[in-house]
Structures are given as structure tokens and as C-alpha cells.
PDB file of C-alpha atoms in Angstrom:
ATOM      1  CA  MET D 223    -102.351 -16.085-154.780  1.00 69.00           C
ATOM      2  CA  THR D 224     -98.669 -16.355-154.944  1.00 94.00           C
ATOM      3  CA  LEU D 225     -96.739 -19.786-154.669  1.00 94.00           C
ATOM      4  CA  ALA D 226     -95.355 -18.695-151.317  1.00 93.00           C
ATOM      5  CA  LYS D 227     -98.929 -18.054-149.947  1.00 93.00           C
ATOM      6  CA  GLU D 228    -100.185 -21.231-151.358  1.00 92.00           C
ATOM      7  CA  LEU D 229     -97.475 -23.299-149.559  1.00 93.00           C
ATOM      8  CA  LEU D 230     -98.320 -21.485-146.305  1.00 94.00           C
ATOM      9  CA  ASP D 231    -102.022 -22.331-146.831  1.00 93.00           C
ATOM     10  CA  ASN D 232    -101.170 -25.957-147.662  1.00 92.00           C
ATOM     11  CA  ASN D 233     -99.295 -26.034-144.364  1.00 93.00           C
ATOM     12  CA  GLN D 234    -102.134 -24.789-142.511  1.00 94.00           C
ATOM     13  CA  LYS D 235    -104.533 -27.452-143.999  1.00 94.00           C
ATOM     14  CA  TRP D 236    -101.859 -30.092-143.276  1.00 93.00           C
ATOM     15  CA  VAL D 237    -101.635 -29.255-139.585  1.00 94.00           C
ATOM     16  CA  GLU D 238    -105.478 -29.344-139.392  1.00 95.00           C
ATOM     17  CA  ASP D 239    -105.538 -32.825-140.882  1.00 93.00           C
ATOM     18  CA  LYS D 240    -102.746 -34.243-138.771  1.00 92.00           C
ATOM     19  CA  LEU D 241    -104.591 -32.821-135.699  1.00 94.00           C
ATOM     20  CA  ASN D 242    -107.969 -34.492-136.936  1.00 95.00           C
ATOM     21  CA  GLU D 243    -106.133 -37.819-137.097  1.00 93.00           C
ATOM     22  CA  ASP D 244    -104.187 -37.304-133.890  1.00 93.00           C
ATOM     23  CA  LYS D 245    -104.676 -34.409-131.418  1.00 94.00           C
ATOM     24  CA  ASP D 246    -101.126 -35.090-129.932  1.00 93.00           C
ATOM     25  CA  PHE D 247     -99.383 -35.433-133.310  1.00 92.00           C
ATOM     26  CA  PHE D 248     -97.167 -32.461-132.909  1.00 93.00           C
ATOM     27  CA  ASN D 249     -96.670 -33.021-129.101  1.00 92.00           C
ATOM     28  CA  LYS D 250     -95.279 -36.299-130.006  1.00 91.00           C
ATOM     29  CA  LEU D 251     -93.037 -35.001-132.663  1.00 90.00           C
ATOM     30  CA  ALA D 252     -91.782 -32.159-130.323  1.00 92.00           C
ATOM     31  CA  ASN D 253     -90.744 -34.872-127.717  1.00 91.00           C
ATOM     32  CA  GLY D 254     -87.850 -35.721-129.881  1.00 90.00           C
ATOM     33  CA  GLN D 255     -86.842 -38.248-132.706  1.00 92.00           C
ATOM     34  CA  LYS D 256     -85.774 -41.792-132.596  1.00 94.00           C
ATOM     35  CA  PRO D 257     -85.944 -42.800-136.341  1.00 96.00           C
ATOM     36  CA  PRO D 258     -84.825 -46.394-137.140  1.00 97.00           C
ATOM     37  CA  VAL D 259     -83.638 -45.549-140.644  1.00 97.00           C
ATOM     38  CA  LEU D 260     -81.334 -43.003-142.295  1.00 98.00           C
ATOM     39  CA  TRP D 261     -82.160 -42.287-145.969  1.00 98.00           C
ATOM     40  CA  ILE D 262     -79.355 -41.098-148.248  1.00 98.00           C
ATOM     41  CA  GLY D 263     -81.305 -40.072-151.333  1.00 97.00           C
ATOM     42  CA  CYS D 264     -81.378 -37.829-154.310  1.00 97.00           C
ATOM     43  CA  ALA D 265     -82.408 -34.293-154.031  1.00 96.00           C
ATOM     44  CA  ASP D 266     -84.989 -34.713-156.938  1.00 95.00           C
ATOM     45  CA  SER D 267     -88.270 -33.370-155.842  1.00 95.00           C
ATOM     46  CA  ARG D 268     -90.012 -36.614-157.190  1.00 94.00           C
ATOM     47  CA  VAL D 269     -88.307 -38.871-154.624  1.00 93.00           C
ATOM     48  CA  PRO D 270     -89.667 -37.857-151.320  1.00 94.00           C
ATOM     49  CA  ALA D 271     -88.469 -40.509-148.677  1.00 95.00           C
ATOM     50  CA  ASN D 272     -91.499 -40.415-146.410  1.00 95.00           C
ATOM     51  CA  GLN D 273     -94.167 -40.515-148.992  1.00 94.00           C
ATOM     52  CA  ILE D 274     -92.518 -43.352-150.983  1.00 95.00           C
ATOM     53  CA  THR D 275     -92.046 -45.451-147.978  1.00 96.00           C
ATOM     54  CA  GLY D 276     -95.517 -44.782-146.475  1.00 95.00           C
ATOM     55  CA  THR D 277     -93.745 -43.335-143.230  1.00 95.00           C
ATOM     56  CA  GLU D 278     -94.634 -40.407-141.103  1.00 92.00           C
ATOM     57  CA  PRO D 279     -92.558 -37.334-140.020  1.00 92.00           C
ATOM     58  CA  GLY D 280     -89.886 -38.733-137.375  1.00 93.00           C
ATOM     59  CA  GLU D 281     -89.661 -42.068-138.838  1.00 96.00           C
ATOM     60  CA  ILE D 282     -86.985 -41.376-141.381  1.00 97.00           C
ATOM     61  CA  PHE D 283     -83.788 -39.400-140.716  1.00 98.00           C
ATOM     62  CA  VAL D 284     -82.984 -37.799-144.326  1.00 98.00           C
ATOM     63  CA  HIS D 285     -79.860 -36.569-146.089  1.00 98.00           C
ATOM     64  CA  ARG D 286     -80.282 -35.744-149.966  1.00 97.00           C
ATOM     65  CA  ASN D 287     -77.939 -34.585-152.572  1.00 97.00           C
ATOM     66  CA  ILE D 288     -77.497 -34.706-156.286  1.00 96.00           C
ATOM     67  CA  ALA D 289     -77.394 -38.315-157.220  1.00 96.00           C
ATOM     68  CA  ASN D 290     -77.489 -39.797-153.843  1.00 96.00           C
ATOM     69  CA  MET D 291     -73.628 -39.774-153.373  1.00 97.00           C
ATOM     70  CA  VAL D 292     -71.465 -40.756-150.597  1.00 97.00           C
ATOM     71  CA  VAL D 293     -68.474 -38.739-150.969  1.00 96.00           C
ATOM     72  CA  HIS D 294     -65.755 -39.083-148.251  1.00 94.00           C
ATOM     73  CA  THR D 295     -64.917 -35.294-148.246  1.00 94.00           C
ATOM     74  CA  ASP D 296     -68.425 -34.240-147.928  1.00 95.00           C
ATOM     75  CA  MET D 297     -68.571 -32.997-144.348  1.00 97.00           C
ATOM     76  CA  ASN D 298     -72.583 -32.595-144.536  1.00 97.00           C
ATOM     77  CA  MET D 299     -73.191 -36.132-145.394  1.00 97.00           C
ATOM     78  CA  LEU D 300     -70.542 -37.409-142.894  1.00 98.00           C
ATOM     79  CA  SER D 301     -71.984 -35.153-140.137  1.00 98.00           C
ATOM     80  CA  VAL D 302     -75.574 -36.495-140.821  1.00 98.00           C
ATOM     81  CA  LEU D 303     -74.265 -40.008-140.980  1.00 98.00           C
ATOM     82  CA  ASP D 304     -72.289 -39.553-137.791  1.00 97.00           C
ATOM     83  CA  TYR D 305     -75.388 -37.951-135.942  1.00 98.00           C
ATOM     84  CA  ALA D 306     -77.660 -40.752-137.235  1.00 97.00           C
ATOM     85  CA  VAL D 307     -75.565 -43.792-136.396  1.00 96.00           C
ATOM     86  CA  ASN D 308     -73.788 -42.622-133.157  1.00 96.00           C
ATOM     87  CA  ILE D 309     -76.507 -40.392-131.684  1.00 96.00           C
ATOM     88  CA  LEU D 310     -79.794 -41.514-133.041  1.00 96.00           C
ATOM     89  CA  LYS D 311     -78.587 -45.197-133.291  1.00 95.00           C
ATOM     90  CA  VAL D 312     -80.401 -45.890-136.392  1.00 96.00           C
ATOM     91  CA  LYS D 313     -80.654 -49.598-137.378  1.00 95.00           C
ATOM     92  CA  HIS D 314     -80.719 -49.332-141.129  1.00 96.00           C
ATOM     93  CA  VAL D 315     -79.003 -46.954-143.528  1.00 97.00           C
ATOM     94  CA  ILE D 316     -80.647 -46.797-147.116  1.00 97.00           C
ATOM     95  CA  VAL D 317     -78.965 -45.272-150.256  1.00 98.00           C
ATOM     96  CA  CYS D 318     -81.721 -44.807-152.728  1.00 98.00           C
ATOM     97  CA  GLY D 319     -81.194 -43.789-156.237  1.00 98.00           C
ATOM     98  CA  HIS D 320     -83.892 -43.496-158.927  1.00 98.00           C
ATOM     99  CA  TYR D 321     -84.209 -44.283-162.652  1.00 98.00           C
ATOM    100  CA  GLY D 322     -84.058 -40.954-164.673  1.00 97.00           C
ATOM    101  CA  CYS D 323     -81.804 -39.266-162.174  1.00 97.00           C
ATOM    102  CA  GLY D 324     -80.470 -35.941-163.878  1.00 96.00           C
ATOM    103  CA  GLY D 325     -77.129 -36.168-162.087  1.00 96.00           C
ATOM    104  CA  VAL D 326     -76.370 -39.744-163.367  1.00 96.00           C
ATOM    105  CA  LEU D 327     -77.613 -38.736-166.911  1.00 96.00           C
ATOM    106  CA  ALA D 328     -75.326 -35.578-166.759  1.00 95.00           C
ATOM    107  CA  ALA D 329     -72.204 -37.784-165.981  1.00 95.00           C
ATOM    108  CA  MET D 330     -72.963 -39.884-169.199  1.00 94.00           C
ATOM    109  CA  ASP D 331     -72.363 -36.773-171.431  1.00 90.00           C
ATOM    110  CA  ASN D 332     -69.564 -34.333-171.824  1.00 87.00           C
ATOM    111  CA  ASN D 333     -71.534 -31.152-171.334  1.00 91.00           C
ATOM    112  CA  GLN D 334     -70.643 -28.538-168.776  1.00 92.00           C
ATOM    113  CA  TYR D 335     -73.331 -27.616-166.392  1.00 91.00           C
ATOM    114  CA  GLY D 336     -71.353 -25.223-164.162  1.00 93.00           C
ATOM    115  CA  LEU D 337     -70.519 -25.608-160.531  1.00 93.00           C
ATOM    116  CA  VAL D 338     -72.237 -28.968-160.255  1.00 93.00           C
ATOM    117  CA  ASP D 339     -69.704 -30.523-162.779  1.00 93.00           C
ATOM    118  CA  ASN D 340     -67.526 -30.754-159.569  1.00 93.00           C
ATOM    119  CA  TRP D 341     -69.960 -33.032-158.000  1.00 94.00           C
ATOM    120  CA  ILE D 342     -70.742 -34.833-161.238  1.00 93.00           C
ATOM    121  CA  ARG D 343     -67.148 -35.760-161.406  1.00 94.00           C
ATOM    122  CA  HIS D 344     -67.663 -38.354-158.676  1.00 95.00           C
ATOM    123  CA  ILE D 345     -70.526 -39.995-160.701  1.00 96.00           C
ATOM    124  CA  LYS D 346     -68.297 -40.048-163.633  1.00 96.00           C
ATOM    125  CA  ASP D 347     -65.660 -42.027-161.686  1.00 95.00           C
ATOM    126  CA  VAL D 348     -68.517 -44.809-161.136  1.00 96.00           C
ATOM    127  CA  TYR D 349     -68.960 -44.936-164.885  1.00 96.00           C
ATOM    128  CA  ARG D 350     -65.265 -45.246-165.396  1.00 95.00           C
ATOM    129  CA  LEU D 351     -65.066 -48.257-162.995  1.00 96.00           C
ATOM    130  CA  HIS D 352     -68.017 -50.083-164.993  1.00 97.00           C
ATOM    131  CA  LYS D 353     -67.085 -48.706-168.374  1.00 96.00           C
ATOM    132  CA  THR D 354     -66.827 -52.032-169.910  1.00 97.00           C
ATOM    133  CA  GLU D 355     -70.281 -53.134-168.692  1.00 97.00           C
ATOM    134  CA  LEU D 356     -71.993 -49.891-169.517  1.00 97.00           C
ATOM    135  CA  ASP D 357     -70.500 -49.447-172.859  1.00 96.00           C
ATOM    136  CA  GLY D 358     -71.736 -52.928-173.824  1.00 97.00           C
ATOM    137  CA  ILE D 359     -75.207 -51.661-173.295  1.00 97.00           C
ATOM    138  CA  GLU D 360     -76.467 -50.339-176.684  1.00 97.00           C
ATOM    139  CA  ASP D 361     -79.981 -49.118-175.515  1.00 97.00           C
ATOM    140  CA  GLN D 362     -79.318 -45.638-173.964  1.00 96.00           C
ATOM    141  CA  LYS D 363     -82.211 -45.948-171.566  1.00 97.00           C
ATOM    142  CA  ALA D 364     -81.095 -49.430-170.409  1.00 98.00           C
ATOM    143  CA  ARG D 365     -77.481 -48.119-170.052  1.00 97.00           C
ATOM    144  CA  ALA D 366     -78.648 -45.217-167.925  1.00 98.00           C
ATOM    145  CA  ASP D 367     -80.876 -47.482-165.774  1.00 98.00           C
ATOM    146  CA  ARG D 368     -77.936 -49.740-165.127  1.00 98.00           C
ATOM    147  CA  PHE D 369     -75.715 -46.724-164.475  1.00 98.00           C
ATOM    148  CA  VAL D 370     -78.051 -45.659-161.727  1.00 98.00           C
ATOM    149  CA  GLU D 371     -78.152 -49.134-160.077  1.00 98.00           C
ATOM    150  CA  LEU D 372     -74.263 -49.255-160.391  1.00 98.00           C
ATOM    151  CA  ASN D 373     -73.968 -45.715-158.752  1.00 98.00           C
ATOM    152  CA  VAL D 374     -76.260 -47.028-156.006  1.00 98.00           C
ATOM    153  CA  ILE D 375     -73.960 -50.112-155.500  1.00 97.00           C
ATOM    154  CA  GLU D 376     -70.881 -47.879-155.438  1.00 97.00           C
ATOM    155  CA  GLN D 377     -72.452 -45.526-152.880  1.00 97.00           C
ATOM    156  CA  VAL D 378     -73.219 -48.380-150.590  1.00 97.00           C
ATOM    157  CA  TYR D 379     -69.782 -49.608-150.883  1.00 96.00           C
ATOM    158  CA  ASP D 380     -68.335 -45.911-150.095  1.00 96.00           C
ATOM    159  CA  LEU D 381     -70.739 -45.880-147.178  1.00 97.00           C
ATOM    160  CA  THR D 382     -69.583 -49.195-145.615  1.00 96.00           C
ATOM    161  CA  THR D 383     -65.857 -47.997-145.878  1.00 95.00           C
ATOM    162  CA  THR D 384     -66.483 -44.897-143.842  1.00 96.00           C
ATOM    163  CA  SER D 385     -64.977 -44.864-140.291  1.00 95.00           C
ATOM    164  CA  ILE D 386     -68.286 -44.198-138.800  1.00 96.00           C
ATOM    165  CA  ILE D 387     -69.781 -47.561-140.275  1.00 96.00           C
ATOM    166  CA  GLN D 388     -66.522 -49.298-139.739  1.00 95.00           C
ATOM    167  CA  ASN D 389     -66.274 -48.428-136.167  1.00 94.00           C
ATOM    168  CA  MET D 390     -69.879 -49.517-135.464  1.00 94.00           C
ATOM    169  CA  TRP D 391     -69.496 -52.762-137.182  1.00 93.00           C
ATOM    170  CA  ALA D 392     -66.237 -53.352-135.191  1.00 92.00           C
ATOM    171  CA  LYS D 393     -68.294 -53.117-132.066  1.00 91.00           C
ATOM    172  CA  GLY D 394     -70.692 -55.807-133.469  1.00 87.00           C
ATOM    173  CA  ASP D 395     -73.202 -53.087-133.730  1.00 81.00           C
ATOM    174  CA  SER D 396     -75.879 -51.820-136.186  1.00 79.00           C
ATOM    175  CA  PRO D 397     -76.532 -50.511-138.687  1.00 92.00           C
ATOM    176  CA  LYS D 398     -77.640 -52.619-141.846  1.00 94.00           C
ATOM    177  CA  VAL D 399     -76.836 -51.021-145.087  1.00 96.00           C
ATOM    178  CA  HIS D 400     -79.128 -51.166-148.035  1.00 97.00           C
ATOM    179  CA  GLY D 401     -79.087 -50.069-151.647  1.00 98.00           C
ATOM    180  CA  TRP D 402     -82.402 -49.380-153.295  1.00 98.00           C
ATOM    181  CA  VAL D 403     -83.511 -47.808-156.645  1.00 98.00           C
ATOM    182  CA  TYR D 404     -86.901 -46.005-156.973  1.00 98.00           C
ATOM    183  CA  ASP D 405     -88.861 -46.081-160.228  1.00 98.00           C
ATOM    184  CA  ILE D 406     -90.554 -43.006-160.877  1.00 96.00           C
ATOM    185  CA  LYS D 407     -92.698 -44.371-163.514  1.00 96.00           C
ATOM    186  CA  ASN D 408     -94.372 -47.017-161.403  1.00 97.00           C
ATOM    187  CA  GLY D 409     -93.740 -45.815-157.757  1.00 96.00           C
ATOM    188  CA  LEU D 410     -91.921 -48.960-156.654  1.00 97.00           C
ATOM    189  CA  LEU D 411     -88.717 -49.467-154.736  1.00 98.00           C
ATOM    190  CA  LYS D 412     -86.322 -51.989-155.859  1.00 98.00           C
ATOM    191  CA  ASP D 413     -83.854 -53.721-153.447  1.00 97.00           C
ATOM    192  CA  LEU D 414     -80.533 -54.335-155.258  1.00 97.00           C
ATOM    193  CA  ASN D 415     -79.487 -56.611-152.478  1.00 94.00           C
ATOM    194  CA  VAL D 416     -76.014 -55.161-152.204  1.00 93.00           C
ATOM    195  CA  PRO D 417     -73.704 -57.415-150.181  1.00 81.00           C
ATOM    196  CA  THR D 418     -72.084 -55.792-147.221  1.00 83.00           C
ATOM    197  CA  GLU D 419     -69.770 -57.048-144.564  1.00 67.00           C
ATOM    198  CA  ASN D 420     -72.325 -56.867-141.769  1.00 62.00           C
TER     199      ASN D 420
END
């Protein structure tokens, strides 16, 4: 059996399981979405937003990229953010990184990886901002873990300075912005309690 065939078979089983749980499951999904959360996470296949939060399809609006970056020139991310905040009216935006992030680890060395180096440049800027703290951590894993956390914190700050979030806050409206880190080794999410203006 090919991988593609296996994935299609898995889909059939998933549909059957969902219909056994709730015969109207897909009719409800087809009626539209009103998720309360926008998730900006890493593209890493081990960090699926719905599964690690115990939510169902339709409950989280998801944007993923390498190292959960909020880059002010990234029209894809900005379009997702604008749609989530202004059309879907999400109440929370979560930036979620994860320990062991390949993008963060790549930003810690001087190797070249190809086109992705242009993206990693933004992560290297986070290191530059926190160089004194990070260079003071001797253990490589502890340094990488702290870098993951600092990257999430900086992305939260970048998110809160977008005109999309600023305009909503100026109206006294949502969303609340959060910075979390997922630990692949134990499955737990950690709230970094990043202070934001709203």
C-alpha cells in the first residue's frame, strides 16, 4: 500500500469515527466557523494545534510557519491575522513555540541551509537581542530551550505591534495575546505569561 493510499484510507476511517460520535459533525462544520482562538505555531509535524489542546476541527484557526514567526512583511501571516481578528473575531491569539525547534537550533549555528536562511535571519535577530543572556548559558540544551522561549516572547511583542492588533486594542476590543511553549518530551504546554498592553 502506498503512503497516499494509506492516508486516504485513514481519512475514510476518521469520517466513520466522527459520524459514529455525532451524525451531524460534518453538517455543523459545513455551516461555518467561529473559532475563539488563532494559533500561530511552528510548522513542525510534531506540534499539531488541535491535538495538543484537545480541541476539534473548527475550534482553532491555525497559521504555521518555521519557528512560529511573526514577521511584519509576511503577507501570509498578516492576512491570516487580519481575517482571524477582523472577520472571525477571535478572542485569543496564541503564539506557540516548542522546545527542540529546528528553526531555532539552525539560528544558533553558522551553517547554510538554503532558501530558509532568509527566514532564519529573523530568528538570528532574536538571538542578537538577547545575546548576553543566551551566551551566559553554558549548557547547549538549556541555551536552546531559553532561546525558544525568548523567540516566542519576541514574536508576541511583534504581534502586539501590528496595526491589526493595535487597531483592535484602540477600540477597546479583543483579542488577548498569549505566548506558550510546547514540550515535545512530555506533551505539556507552558504559558510564558508574556505581559501585553491589553
